[in-house]
mmCIF file of C-alpha atoms in Angstrom:
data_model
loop_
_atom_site.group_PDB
_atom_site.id
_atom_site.type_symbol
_atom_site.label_atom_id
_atom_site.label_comp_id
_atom_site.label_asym_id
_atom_site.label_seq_id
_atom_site.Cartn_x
_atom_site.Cartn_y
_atom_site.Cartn_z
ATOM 1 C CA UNK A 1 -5.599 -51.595 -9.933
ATOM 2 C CA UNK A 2 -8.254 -49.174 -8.139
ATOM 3 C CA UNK A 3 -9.176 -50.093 -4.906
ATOM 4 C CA UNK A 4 -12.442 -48.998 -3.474
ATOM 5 C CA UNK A 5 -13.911 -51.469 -0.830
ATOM 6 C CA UNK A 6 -15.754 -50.302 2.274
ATOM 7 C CA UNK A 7 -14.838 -51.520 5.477
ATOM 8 C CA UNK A 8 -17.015 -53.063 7.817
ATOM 9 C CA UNK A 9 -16.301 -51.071 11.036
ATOM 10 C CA UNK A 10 -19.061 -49.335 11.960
ATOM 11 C CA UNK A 11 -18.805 -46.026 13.267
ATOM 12 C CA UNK A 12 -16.524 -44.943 10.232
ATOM 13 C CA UNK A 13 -17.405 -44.808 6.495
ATOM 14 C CA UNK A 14 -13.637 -44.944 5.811
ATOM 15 C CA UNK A 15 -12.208 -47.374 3.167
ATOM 16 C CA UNK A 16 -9.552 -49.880 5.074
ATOM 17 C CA UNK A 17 -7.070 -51.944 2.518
ATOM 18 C CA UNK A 18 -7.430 -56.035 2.636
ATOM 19 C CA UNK A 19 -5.303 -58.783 2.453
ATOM 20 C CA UNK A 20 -6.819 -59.146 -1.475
ATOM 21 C CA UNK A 21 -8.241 -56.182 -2.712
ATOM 22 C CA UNK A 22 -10.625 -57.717 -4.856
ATOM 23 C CA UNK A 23 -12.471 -59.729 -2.225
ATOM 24 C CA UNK A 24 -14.271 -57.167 0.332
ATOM 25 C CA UNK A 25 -14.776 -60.182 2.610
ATOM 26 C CA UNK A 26 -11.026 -60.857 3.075
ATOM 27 C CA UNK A 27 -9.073 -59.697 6.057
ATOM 28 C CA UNK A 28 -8.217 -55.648 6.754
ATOM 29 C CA UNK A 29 -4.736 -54.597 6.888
ATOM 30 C CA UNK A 30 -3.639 -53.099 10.418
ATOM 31 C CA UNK A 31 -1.112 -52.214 12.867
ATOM 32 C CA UNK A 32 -0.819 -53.929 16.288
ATOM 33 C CA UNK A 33 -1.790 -51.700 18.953
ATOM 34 C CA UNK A 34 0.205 -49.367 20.706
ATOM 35 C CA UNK A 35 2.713 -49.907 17.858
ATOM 36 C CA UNK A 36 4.944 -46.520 17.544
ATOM 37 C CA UNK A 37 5.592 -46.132 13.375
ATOM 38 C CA UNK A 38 8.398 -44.068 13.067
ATOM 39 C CA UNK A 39 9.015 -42.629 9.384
ATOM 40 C CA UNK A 40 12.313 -41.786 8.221
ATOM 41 C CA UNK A 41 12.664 -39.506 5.503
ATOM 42 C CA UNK A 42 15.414 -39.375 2.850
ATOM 43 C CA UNK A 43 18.016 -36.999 3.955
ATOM 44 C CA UNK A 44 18.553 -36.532 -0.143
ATOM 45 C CA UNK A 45 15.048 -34.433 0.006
ATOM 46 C CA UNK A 46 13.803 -33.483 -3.334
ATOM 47 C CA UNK A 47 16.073 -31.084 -4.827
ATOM 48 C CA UNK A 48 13.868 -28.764 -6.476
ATOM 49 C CA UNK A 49 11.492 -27.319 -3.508
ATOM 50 C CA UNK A 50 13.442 -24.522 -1.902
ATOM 51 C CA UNK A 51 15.555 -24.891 0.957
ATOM 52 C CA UNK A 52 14.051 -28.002 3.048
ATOM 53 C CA UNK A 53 10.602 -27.265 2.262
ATOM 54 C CA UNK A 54 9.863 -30.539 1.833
ATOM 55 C CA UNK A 55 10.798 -31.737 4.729
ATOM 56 C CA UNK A 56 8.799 -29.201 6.989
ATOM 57 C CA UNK A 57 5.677 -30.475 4.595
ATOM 58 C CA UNK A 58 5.754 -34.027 5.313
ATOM 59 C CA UNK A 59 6.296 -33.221 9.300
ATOM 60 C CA UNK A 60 3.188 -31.019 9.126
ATOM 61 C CA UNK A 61 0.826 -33.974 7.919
ATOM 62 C CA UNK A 62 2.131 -36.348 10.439
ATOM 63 C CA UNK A 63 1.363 -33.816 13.311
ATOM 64 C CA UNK A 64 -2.246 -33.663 11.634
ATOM 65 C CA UNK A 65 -2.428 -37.338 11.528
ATOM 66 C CA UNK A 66 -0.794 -37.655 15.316
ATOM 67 C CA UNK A 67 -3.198 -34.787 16.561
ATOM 68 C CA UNK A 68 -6.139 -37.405 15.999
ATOM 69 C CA UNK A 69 -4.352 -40.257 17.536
ATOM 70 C CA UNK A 70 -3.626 -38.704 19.950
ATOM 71 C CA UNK A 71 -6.983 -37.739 21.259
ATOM 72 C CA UNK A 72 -8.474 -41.584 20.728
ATOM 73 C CA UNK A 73 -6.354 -44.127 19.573
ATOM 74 C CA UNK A 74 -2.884 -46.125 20.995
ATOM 75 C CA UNK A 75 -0.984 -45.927 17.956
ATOM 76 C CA UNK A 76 1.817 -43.155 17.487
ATOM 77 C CA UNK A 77 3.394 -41.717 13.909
ATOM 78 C CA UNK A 78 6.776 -39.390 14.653
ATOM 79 C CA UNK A 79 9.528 -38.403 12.619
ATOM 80 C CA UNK A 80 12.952 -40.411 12.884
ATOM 81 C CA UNK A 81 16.255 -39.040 12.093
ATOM 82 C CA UNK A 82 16.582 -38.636 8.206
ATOM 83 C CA UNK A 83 18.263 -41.398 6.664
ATOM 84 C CA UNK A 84 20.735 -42.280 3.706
ATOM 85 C CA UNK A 85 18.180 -45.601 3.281
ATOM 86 C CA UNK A 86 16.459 -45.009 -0.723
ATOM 87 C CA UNK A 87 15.287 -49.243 -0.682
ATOM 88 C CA UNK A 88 11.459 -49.447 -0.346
ATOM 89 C CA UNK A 89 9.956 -52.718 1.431
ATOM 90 C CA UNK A 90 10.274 -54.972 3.997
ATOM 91 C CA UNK A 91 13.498 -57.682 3.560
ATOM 92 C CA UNK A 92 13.949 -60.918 5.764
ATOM 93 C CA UNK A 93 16.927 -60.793 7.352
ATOM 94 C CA UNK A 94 17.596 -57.034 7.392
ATOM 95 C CA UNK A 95 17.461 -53.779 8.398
ATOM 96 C CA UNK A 96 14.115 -52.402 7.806
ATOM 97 C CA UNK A 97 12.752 -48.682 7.957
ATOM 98 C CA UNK A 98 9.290 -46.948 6.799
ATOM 99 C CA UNK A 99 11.142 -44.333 4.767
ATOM 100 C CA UNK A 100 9.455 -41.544 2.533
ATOM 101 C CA UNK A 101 11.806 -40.800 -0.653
ATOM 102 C CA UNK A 102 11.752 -38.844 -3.858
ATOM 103 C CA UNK A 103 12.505 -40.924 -6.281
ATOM 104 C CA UNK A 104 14.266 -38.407 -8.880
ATOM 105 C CA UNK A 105 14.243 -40.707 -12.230
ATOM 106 C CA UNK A 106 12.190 -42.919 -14.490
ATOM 107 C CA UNK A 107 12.498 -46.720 -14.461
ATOM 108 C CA UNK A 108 11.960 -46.767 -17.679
ATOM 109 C CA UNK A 109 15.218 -43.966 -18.443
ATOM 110 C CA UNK A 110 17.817 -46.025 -16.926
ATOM 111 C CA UNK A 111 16.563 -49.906 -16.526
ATOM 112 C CA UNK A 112 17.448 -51.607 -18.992
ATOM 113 C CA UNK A 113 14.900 -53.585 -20.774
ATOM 114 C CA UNK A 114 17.029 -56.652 -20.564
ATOM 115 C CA UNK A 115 17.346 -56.400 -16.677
ATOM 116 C CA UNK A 116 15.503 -59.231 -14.816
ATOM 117 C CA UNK A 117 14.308 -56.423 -12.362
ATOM 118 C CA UNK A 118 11.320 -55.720 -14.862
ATOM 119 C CA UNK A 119 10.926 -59.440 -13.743
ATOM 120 C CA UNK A 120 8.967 -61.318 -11.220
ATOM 121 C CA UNK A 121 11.223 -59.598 -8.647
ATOM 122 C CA UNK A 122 9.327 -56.277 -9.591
ATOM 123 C CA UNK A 123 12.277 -54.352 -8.198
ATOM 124 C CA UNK A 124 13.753 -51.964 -10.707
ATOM 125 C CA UNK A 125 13.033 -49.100 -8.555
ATOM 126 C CA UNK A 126 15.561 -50.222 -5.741
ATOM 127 C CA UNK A 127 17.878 -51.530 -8.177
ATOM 128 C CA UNK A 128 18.262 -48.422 -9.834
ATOM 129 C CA UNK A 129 16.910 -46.103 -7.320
ATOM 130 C CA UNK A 130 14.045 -44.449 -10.060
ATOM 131 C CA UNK A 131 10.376 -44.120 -10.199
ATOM 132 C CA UNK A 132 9.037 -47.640 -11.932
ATOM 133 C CA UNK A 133 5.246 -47.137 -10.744
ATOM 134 C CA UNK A 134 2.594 -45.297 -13.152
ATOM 135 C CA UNK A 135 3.091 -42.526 -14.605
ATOM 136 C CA UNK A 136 -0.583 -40.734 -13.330
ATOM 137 C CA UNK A 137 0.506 -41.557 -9.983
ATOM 138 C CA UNK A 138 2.011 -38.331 -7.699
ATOM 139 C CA UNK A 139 2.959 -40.827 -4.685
ATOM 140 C CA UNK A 140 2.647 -44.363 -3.740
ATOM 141 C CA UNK A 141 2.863 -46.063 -0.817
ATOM 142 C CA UNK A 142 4.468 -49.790 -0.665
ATOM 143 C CA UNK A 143 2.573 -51.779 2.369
ATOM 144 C CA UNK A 144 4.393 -54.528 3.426
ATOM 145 C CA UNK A 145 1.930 -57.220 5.803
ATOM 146 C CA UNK A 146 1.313 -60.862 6.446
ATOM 147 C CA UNK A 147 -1.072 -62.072 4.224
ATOM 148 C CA UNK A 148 -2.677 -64.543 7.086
ATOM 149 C CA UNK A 149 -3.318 -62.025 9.436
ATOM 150 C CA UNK A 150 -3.269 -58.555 7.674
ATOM 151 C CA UNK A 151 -0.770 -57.322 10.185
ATOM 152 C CA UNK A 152 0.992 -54.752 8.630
ATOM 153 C CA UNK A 153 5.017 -54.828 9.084
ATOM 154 C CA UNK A 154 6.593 -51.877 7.018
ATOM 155 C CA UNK A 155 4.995 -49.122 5.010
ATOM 156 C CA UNK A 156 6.972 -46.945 3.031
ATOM 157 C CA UNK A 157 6.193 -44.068 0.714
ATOM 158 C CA UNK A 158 7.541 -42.728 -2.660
ATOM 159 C CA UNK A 159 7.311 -39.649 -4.850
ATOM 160 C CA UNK A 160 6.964 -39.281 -8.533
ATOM 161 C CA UNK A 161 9.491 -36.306 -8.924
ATOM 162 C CA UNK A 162 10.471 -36.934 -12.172
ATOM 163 C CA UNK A 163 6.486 -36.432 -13.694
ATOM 164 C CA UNK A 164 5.398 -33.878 -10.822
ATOM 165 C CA UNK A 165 6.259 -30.211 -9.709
ATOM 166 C CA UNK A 166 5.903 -30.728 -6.196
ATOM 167 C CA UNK A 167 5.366 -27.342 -4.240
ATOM 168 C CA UNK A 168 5.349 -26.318 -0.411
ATOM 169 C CA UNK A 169 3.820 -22.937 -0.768
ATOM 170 C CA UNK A 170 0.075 -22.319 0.719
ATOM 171 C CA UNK A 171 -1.081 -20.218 -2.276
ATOM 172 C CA UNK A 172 -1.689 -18.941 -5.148
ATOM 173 C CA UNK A 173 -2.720 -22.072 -7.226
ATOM 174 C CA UNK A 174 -0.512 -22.354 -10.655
ATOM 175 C CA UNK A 175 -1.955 -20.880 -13.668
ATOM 176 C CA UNK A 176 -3.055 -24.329 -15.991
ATOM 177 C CA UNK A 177 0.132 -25.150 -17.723
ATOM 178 C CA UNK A 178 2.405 -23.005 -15.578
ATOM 179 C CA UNK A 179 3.158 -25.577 -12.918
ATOM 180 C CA UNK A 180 6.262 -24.132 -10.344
ATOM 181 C CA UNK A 181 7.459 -24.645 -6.941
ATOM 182 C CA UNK A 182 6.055 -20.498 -6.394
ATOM 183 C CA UNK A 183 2.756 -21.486 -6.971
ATOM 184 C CA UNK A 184 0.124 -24.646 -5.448
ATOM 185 C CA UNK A 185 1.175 -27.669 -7.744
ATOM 186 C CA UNK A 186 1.219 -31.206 -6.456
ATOM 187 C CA UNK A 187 1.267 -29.768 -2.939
ATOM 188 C CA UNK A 188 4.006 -32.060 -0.279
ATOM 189 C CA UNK A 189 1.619 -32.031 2.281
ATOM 190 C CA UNK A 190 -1.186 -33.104 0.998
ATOM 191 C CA UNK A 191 -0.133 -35.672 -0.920
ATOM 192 C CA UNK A 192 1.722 -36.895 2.253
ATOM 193 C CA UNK A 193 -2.014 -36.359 4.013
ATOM 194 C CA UNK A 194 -2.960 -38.833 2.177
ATOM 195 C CA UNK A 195 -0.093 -41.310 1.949
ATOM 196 C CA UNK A 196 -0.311 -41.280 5.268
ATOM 197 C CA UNK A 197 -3.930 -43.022 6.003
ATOM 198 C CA UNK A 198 -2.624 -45.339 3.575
ATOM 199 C CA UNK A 199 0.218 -45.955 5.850
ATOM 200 C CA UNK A 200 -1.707 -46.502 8.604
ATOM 201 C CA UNK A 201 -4.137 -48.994 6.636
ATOM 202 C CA UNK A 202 -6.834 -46.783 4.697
ATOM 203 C CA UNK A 203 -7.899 -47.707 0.890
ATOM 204 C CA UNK A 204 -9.040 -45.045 -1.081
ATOM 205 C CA UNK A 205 -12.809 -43.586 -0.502
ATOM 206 C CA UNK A 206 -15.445 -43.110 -3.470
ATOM 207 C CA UNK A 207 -16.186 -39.707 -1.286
ATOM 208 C CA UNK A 208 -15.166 -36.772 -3.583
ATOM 209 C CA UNK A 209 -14.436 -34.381 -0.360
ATOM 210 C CA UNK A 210 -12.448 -37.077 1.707
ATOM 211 C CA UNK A 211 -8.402 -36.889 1.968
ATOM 212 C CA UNK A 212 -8.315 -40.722 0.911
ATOM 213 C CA UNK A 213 -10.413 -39.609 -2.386
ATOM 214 C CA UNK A 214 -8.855 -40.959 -5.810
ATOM 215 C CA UNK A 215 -7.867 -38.299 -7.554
ATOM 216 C CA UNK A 216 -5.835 -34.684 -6.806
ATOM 217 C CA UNK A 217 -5.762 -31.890 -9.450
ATOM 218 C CA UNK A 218 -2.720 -29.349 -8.975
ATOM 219 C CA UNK A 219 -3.394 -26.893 -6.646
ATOM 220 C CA UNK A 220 -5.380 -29.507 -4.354
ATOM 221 C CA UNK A 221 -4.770 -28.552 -1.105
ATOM 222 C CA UNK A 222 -7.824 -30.560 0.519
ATOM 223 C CA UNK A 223 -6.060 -33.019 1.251
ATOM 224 C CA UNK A 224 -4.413 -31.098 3.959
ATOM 225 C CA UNK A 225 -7.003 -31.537 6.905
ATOM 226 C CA UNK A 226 -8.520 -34.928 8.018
ATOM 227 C CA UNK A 227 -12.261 -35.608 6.931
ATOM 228 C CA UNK A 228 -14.857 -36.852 9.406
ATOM 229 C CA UNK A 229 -14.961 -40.515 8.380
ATOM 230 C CA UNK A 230 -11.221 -40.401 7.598
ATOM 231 C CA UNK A 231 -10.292 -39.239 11.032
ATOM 232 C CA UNK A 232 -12.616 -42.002 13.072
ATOM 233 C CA UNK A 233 -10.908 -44.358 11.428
ATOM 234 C CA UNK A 234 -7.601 -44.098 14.042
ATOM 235 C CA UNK A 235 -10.483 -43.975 17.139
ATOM 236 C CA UNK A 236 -12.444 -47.210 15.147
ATOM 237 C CA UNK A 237 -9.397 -49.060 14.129
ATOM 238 C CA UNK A 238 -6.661 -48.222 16.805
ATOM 239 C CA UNK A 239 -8.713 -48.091 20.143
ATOM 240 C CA UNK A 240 -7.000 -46.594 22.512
ATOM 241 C CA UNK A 241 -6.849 -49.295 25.696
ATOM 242 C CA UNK A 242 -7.811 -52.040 23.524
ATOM 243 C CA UNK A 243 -6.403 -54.444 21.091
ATOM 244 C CA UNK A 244 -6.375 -53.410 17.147
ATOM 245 C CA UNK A 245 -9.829 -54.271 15.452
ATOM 246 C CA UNK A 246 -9.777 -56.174 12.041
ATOM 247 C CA UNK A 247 -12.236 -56.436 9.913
ATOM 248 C CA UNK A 248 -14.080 -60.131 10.932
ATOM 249 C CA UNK A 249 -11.418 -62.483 13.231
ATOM 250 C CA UNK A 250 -8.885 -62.318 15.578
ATOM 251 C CA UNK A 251 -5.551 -63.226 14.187
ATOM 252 C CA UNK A 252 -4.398 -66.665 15.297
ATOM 253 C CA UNK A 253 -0.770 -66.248 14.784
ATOM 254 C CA UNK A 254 0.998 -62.178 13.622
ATOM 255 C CA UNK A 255 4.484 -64.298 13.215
ATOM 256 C CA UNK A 256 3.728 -65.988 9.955
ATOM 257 C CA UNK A 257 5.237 -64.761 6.852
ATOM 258 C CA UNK A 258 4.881 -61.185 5.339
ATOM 259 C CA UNK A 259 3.257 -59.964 1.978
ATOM 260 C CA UNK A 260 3.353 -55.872 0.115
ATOM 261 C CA UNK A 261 1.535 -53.982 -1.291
ATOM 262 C CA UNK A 262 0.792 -50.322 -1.895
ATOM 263 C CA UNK A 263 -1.052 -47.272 -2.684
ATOM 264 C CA UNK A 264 -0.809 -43.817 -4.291
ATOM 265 C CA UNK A 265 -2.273 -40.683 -5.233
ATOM 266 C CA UNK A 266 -2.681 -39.214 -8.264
ATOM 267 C CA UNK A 267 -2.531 -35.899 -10.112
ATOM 268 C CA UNK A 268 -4.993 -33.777 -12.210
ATOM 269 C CA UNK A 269 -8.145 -35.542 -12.491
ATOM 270 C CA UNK A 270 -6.015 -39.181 -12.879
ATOM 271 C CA UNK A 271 -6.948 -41.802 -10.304
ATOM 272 C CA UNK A 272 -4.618 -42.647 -7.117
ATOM 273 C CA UNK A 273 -3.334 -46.298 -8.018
ATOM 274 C CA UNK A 274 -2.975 -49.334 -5.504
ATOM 275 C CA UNK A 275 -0.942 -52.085 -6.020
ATOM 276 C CA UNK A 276 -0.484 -55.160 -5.001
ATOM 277 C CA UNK A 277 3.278 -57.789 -4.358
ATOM 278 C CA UNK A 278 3.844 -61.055 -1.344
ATOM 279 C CA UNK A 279 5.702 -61.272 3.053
ATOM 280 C CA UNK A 280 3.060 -59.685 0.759
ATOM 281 C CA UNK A 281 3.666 -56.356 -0.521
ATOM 282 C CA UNK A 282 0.726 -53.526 -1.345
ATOM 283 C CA UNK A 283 1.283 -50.317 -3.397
ATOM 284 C CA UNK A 284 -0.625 -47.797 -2.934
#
């Protein structure tokens, strides 16, 4: 499902997710403020970018993203120890982490058809630790929130490894056909660029130049650096000194039940994909 509603902040022309993506009057997704998101990143890494390339990626675009909230808004993003967590989504009763893992196989190469993951649960990907989201889609990102208030609870993000040569190298781009980690592919960090505003409650922008724009060819590296309207978002959204702004109300209660969903980004000219579960869940 493509989602592409505007929000209604002013100052910004940035996209924000809502509760129900198809109604552009429902309530925006959002942090509370002066909430500090840690991420977490698989300590399994993706084993095909050399050394821990990966790894230094992903930290670069959450200092870009951290750089802007840091000069506006009360929210912070930093790096957690790695972890040996690979379960995306928010769970009652648990231990919960926003994690960012490469997910190494296809769903659809060792689920069985017969498992009731392919089910309502919609959870073959934990169950069998494999990439069960679109194939078109480099990343996703699985946004877990209450579906009263929009108050988000636990983001996490995932890699399509098993379709996409991901690459950490700043040039040259990979001859059409020749895709390797020596040459500009799907590029870590700016896929994770752009995981990232999803994480923090951006939808995807109809604006061709913007780093929440639907689609990334290989050898993207756009992505990379913050747009105008993407990066006033944080300052908009995440005042710093004052409370979180949603889209049209004040929540009346951030302790009722949570809902997921998600968001992603896609490769070569294919749209990014968002998703949507309920807590509730969002992919994106």
């Amino acid at each position: 499902m493509i989602f592409q509603v505007v929000m209604a902040i002013a100052l910004s022309q940035a996209v924000r997710s809502r509760v129900d993506d198809k109604d552009p009057d429902s309530q925006c997704l959002w942090w509370p403020e002066n909430t500090a998101i840690q991420l977490r990143l698989s300590i399994d890494g993706n084993p095909v970018t050399p050394a821990e390339t990966e790894f230094t990626a992903i930290g670069k675009a959450m200092t870009t993203w951290q750089t802007k909230l840091n000069s506006c808004a009360s929210l912070t993003l930093t790096e957690g120890a790695r972890t040996a967590t690979r379960k995306v989504g928010y769970f009652d009763k648990e231990t919960n982490e926003n994690i960012a893992v490469f997910r190494l196989r296809r769903c659809s190469e060792v689920a069985p058809a017969t498992d009731a993951c392919h089910g309502e649960a919609d959870d073959c990907g934990n169950k069998f630790d494999c990439w069960q989201h679109q194939e078109a889609a480099i990343a996703i990102t699985t946004t877990s929130f209450n579906p009263q208030t929009g108050r988000i609870i636990d983001s996490d993000i995932e890699f399509n490894s098993p379709t996409f040569t991901f690459s950490t190298v700043d040039a040259p781009p990979c001859p059409s056909g020749q895709l390797s980690t020596n040459c500009v592919a799907a590029d870590v960090q700016n896929t994770t660029t752009h995981e990232l505003g999803h994480l923090l409650g951006l939808g995807h922008s109809p604006a061709a130049n913007s780093t929440m724009g639907t689609r990334a060819n290989p050898g993207e590296l756009s992505k990379r650096v913050l747009d105008a309207d993407t990066a006033q978002f944080v300052c908009d959204v995440y005042p710093r000194g004052r409370p979180s702004q949603t889209c049209f109300l004040t929540p009346v209660s951030s302790q009722l039940g949570p809902t997921a969903r998600g968001c992603s980004a896609g490769p070569g000219g294919l749209l990014l994909a968002v998703a949507v579960l309920l807590l509730r869940r969002r992919r994106g």
